[in-house]
Coordinates of C-alpha atoms in Angstrom, one line a residue:
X1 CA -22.8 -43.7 -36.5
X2 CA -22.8 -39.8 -36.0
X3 CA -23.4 -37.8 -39.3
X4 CA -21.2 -36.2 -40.7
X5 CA -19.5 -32.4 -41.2
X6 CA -17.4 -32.1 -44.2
X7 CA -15.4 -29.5 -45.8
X8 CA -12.9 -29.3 -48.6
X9 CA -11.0 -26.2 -49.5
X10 CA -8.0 -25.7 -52.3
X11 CA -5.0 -24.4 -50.2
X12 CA -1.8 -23.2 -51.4
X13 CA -0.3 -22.8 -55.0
X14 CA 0.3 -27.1 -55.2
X15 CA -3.3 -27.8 -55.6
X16 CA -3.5 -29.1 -51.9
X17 CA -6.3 -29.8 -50.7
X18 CA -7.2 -29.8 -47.1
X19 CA -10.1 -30.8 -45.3
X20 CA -12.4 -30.4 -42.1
X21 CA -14.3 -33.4 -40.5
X22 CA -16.6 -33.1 -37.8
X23 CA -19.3 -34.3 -35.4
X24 CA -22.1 -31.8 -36.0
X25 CA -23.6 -33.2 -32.6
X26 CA -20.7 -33.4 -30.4
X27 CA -18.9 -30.2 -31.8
X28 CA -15.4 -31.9 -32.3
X29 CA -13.7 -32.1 -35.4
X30 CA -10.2 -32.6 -37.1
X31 CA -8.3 -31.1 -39.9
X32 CA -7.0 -34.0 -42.3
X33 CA -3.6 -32.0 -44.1
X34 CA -3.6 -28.8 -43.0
X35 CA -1.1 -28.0 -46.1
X36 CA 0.5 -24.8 -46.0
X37 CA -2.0 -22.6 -44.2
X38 CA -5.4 -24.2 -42.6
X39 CA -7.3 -20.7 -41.4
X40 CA -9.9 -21.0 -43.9
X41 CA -10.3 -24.1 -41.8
X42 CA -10.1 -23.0 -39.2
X43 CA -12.8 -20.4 -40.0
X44 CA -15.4 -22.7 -40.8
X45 CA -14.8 -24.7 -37.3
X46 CA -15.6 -21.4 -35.9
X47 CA -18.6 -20.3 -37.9
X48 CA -19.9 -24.0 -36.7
X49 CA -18.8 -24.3 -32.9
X50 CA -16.4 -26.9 -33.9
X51 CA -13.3 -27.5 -31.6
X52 CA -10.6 -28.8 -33.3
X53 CA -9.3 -31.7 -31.7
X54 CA -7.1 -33.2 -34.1
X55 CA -4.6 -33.2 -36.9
X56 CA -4.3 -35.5 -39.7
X57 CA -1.2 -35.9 -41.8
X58 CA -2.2 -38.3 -45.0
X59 CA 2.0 -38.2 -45.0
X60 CA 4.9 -36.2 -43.8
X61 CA 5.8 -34.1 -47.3
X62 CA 5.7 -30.2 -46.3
X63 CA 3.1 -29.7 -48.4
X64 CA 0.7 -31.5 -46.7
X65 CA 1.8 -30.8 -43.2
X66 CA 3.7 -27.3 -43.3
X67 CA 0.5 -25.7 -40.8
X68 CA 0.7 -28.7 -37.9
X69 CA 2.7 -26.8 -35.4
X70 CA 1.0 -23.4 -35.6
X71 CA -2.6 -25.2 -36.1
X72 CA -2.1 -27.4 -32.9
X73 CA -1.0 -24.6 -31.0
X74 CA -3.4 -22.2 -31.9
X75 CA -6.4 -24.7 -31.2
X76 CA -4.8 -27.3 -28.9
X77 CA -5.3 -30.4 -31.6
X78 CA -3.3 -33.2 -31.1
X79 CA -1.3 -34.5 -34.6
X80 CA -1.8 -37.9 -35.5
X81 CA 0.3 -39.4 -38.2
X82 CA 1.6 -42.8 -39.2
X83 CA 4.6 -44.6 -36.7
X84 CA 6.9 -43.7 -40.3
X85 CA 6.0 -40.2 -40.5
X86 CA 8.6 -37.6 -39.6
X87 CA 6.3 -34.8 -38.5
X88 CA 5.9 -34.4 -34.5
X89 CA 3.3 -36.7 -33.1
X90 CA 0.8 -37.0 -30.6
X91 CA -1.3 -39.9 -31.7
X92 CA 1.2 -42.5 -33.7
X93 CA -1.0 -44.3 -36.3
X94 CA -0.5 -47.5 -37.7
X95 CA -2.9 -49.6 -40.1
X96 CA -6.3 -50.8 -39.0
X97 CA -6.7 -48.1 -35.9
X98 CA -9.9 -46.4 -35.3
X99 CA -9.6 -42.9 -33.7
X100 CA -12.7 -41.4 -32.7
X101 CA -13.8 -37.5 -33.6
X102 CA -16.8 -37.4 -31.7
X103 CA -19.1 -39.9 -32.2
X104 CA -16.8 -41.0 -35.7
X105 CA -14.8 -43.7 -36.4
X106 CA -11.7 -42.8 -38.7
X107 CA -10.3 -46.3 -39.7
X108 CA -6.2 -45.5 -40.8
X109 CA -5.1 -47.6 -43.6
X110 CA -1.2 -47.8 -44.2
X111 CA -0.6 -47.8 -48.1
X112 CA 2.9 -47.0 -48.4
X113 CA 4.3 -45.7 -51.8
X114 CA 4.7 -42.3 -52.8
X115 CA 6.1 -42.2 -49.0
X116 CA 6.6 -44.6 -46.3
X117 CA 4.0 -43.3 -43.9
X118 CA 1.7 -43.0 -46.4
X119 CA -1.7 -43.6 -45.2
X120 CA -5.8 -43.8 -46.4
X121 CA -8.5 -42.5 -44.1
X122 CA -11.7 -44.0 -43.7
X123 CA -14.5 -42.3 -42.4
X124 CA -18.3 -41.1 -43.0
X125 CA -18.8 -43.1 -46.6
X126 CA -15.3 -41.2 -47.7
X127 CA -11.4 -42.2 -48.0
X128 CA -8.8 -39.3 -47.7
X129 CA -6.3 -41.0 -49.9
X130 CA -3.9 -38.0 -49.5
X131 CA -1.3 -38.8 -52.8
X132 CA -1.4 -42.3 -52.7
X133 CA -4.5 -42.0 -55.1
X134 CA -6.0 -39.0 -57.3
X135 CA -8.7 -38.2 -59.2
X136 CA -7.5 -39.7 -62.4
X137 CA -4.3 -40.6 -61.5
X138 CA -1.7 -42.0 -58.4
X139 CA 1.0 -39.9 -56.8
X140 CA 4.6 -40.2 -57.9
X141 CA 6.9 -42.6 -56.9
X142 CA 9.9 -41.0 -58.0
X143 CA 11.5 -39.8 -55.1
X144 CA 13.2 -40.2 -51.7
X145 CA 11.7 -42.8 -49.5
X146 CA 9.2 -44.1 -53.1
X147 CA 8.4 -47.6 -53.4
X148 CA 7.4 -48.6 -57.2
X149 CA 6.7 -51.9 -55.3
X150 CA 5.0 -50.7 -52.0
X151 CA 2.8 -48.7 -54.8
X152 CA 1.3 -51.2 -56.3
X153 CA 0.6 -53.3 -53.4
X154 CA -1.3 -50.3 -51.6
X155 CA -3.5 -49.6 -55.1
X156 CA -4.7 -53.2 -56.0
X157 CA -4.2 -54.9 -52.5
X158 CA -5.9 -52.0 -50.9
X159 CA -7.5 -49.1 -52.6
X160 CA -8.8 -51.4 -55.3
X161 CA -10.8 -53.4 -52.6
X162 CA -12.1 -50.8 -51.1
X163 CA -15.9 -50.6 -51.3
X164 CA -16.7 -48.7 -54.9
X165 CA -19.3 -46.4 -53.0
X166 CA -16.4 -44.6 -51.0
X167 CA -15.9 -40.9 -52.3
X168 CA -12.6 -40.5 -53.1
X169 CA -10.8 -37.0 -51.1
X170 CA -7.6 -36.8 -52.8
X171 CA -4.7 -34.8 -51.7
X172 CA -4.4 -32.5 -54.7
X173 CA -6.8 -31.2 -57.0
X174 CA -5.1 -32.9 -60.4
X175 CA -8.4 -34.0 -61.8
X176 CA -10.9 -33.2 -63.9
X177 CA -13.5 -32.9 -60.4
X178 CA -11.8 -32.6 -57.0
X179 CA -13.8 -36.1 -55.9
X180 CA -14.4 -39.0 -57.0
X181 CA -15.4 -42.7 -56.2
X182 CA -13.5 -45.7 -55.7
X183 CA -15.9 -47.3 -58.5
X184 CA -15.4 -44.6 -60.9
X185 CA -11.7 -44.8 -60.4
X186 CA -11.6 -48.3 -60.7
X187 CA -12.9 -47.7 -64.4
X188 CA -10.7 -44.5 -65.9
X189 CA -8.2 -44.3 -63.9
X190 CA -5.0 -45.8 -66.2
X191 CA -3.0 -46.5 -62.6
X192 CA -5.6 -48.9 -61.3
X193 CA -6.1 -51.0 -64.2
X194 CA -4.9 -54.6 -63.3
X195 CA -1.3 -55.6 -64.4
X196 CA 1.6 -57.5 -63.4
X197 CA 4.0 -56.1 -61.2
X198 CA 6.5 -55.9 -63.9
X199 CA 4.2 -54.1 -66.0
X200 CA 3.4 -51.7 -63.5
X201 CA 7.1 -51.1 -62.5
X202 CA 7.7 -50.3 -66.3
X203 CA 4.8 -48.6 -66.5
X204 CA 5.2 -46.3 -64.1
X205 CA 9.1 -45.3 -64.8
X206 CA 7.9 -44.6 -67.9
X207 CA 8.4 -40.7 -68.8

């Protein structure tokens, strides 16, 4: 497999983070949730040679997706987001697709949740878990189109069998270091550790 470019940069006054992947050979890269403005992006795909082919969307909330429109018009990228997701698509993911950057292989994993098009990217020894997973913590499941249920079967039929050398790219910057790994998380992190359903449905409408 290719190597790979990667960037992460803090965006926006939600902690968002967004990120630029990239093919250092072939020169084509992808934005994975622009947020609310992806120019600093941007930038660095310029100061590289990078051509930014396309847009990620980890899942449709505003926060992660706000800069789609103007980013895909302003480099041509085609958006890609999960058959669910509300945002305008060009690609329509669904789980276990492979869409190539170059000579990378982004594998999409649906893990449904915090939203319904919810989704994990795989790629380069990393997983863009968007807010399905944090450093330290899982994304809320408290509102409109949240799954308790969907929750837990995305973090311990999915996330927690993911290999424990992935480094964890979360969506936000809530922890104490903006990545992790699936091992480490597997160890800290108080949403991963095993329990029942019932426990975890209690656990997490706790306030």
């Amino acid at each position: 497999m290719a190597s790979m470019f990667f960037e992460q940069r803090l965006i926006g006054q939600m902690a968002n983070f967004g990120y630029l992947i990239a093919d250092p050979e072939a020169k084509r890269a992808a934005v994975i949730d622009p947020s609310f403005d992806a120019r600093i992006l941007q930038k660095v795909a310029a100061e590289n040679g990078y051509t930014i082919e396309l847009i990620f969307n980890t899942h449709h909330h505003p926060d992660h997706c706000f800069d789609n429109e103007r980013l895909a018009n302003e480099t041509g990228g085609k958006v890609a987001a999960h058959k669910l997701s509300r945002v305008r698509k060009d690609i329509v993911l669904e789980d276990g697709m492979i869409v190539p950057v170059g000579g990378l292989r982004i594998k999409v994993l649906h893990t449904p949740g915090h939203s319904p098009d919810s989704c994990c990217f795989i790629i380069g020894g990393r997983v863009f878990t968007g807010d399905c997973l944090f450093v330290g913590d899982c994304g809320r499941v408290g509102r409109p189109g949240s799954a308790i249920e969907q929750m837990y079967d995305s973090l311990f039929n999915k996330v927690r069998k993911m290999d424990d050398h992935l480094i964890v790219c979360p969506g936000h910057h809530y922890g104490k270091r903006p990545t992790s790994t699936i091992g480490e998380e597997k160890r800290p992190n108080y949403t991963l550790q095993p329990r029942p359903l019932e426990e975890f449905i209690r656990f997490m409408r706790a306030p």
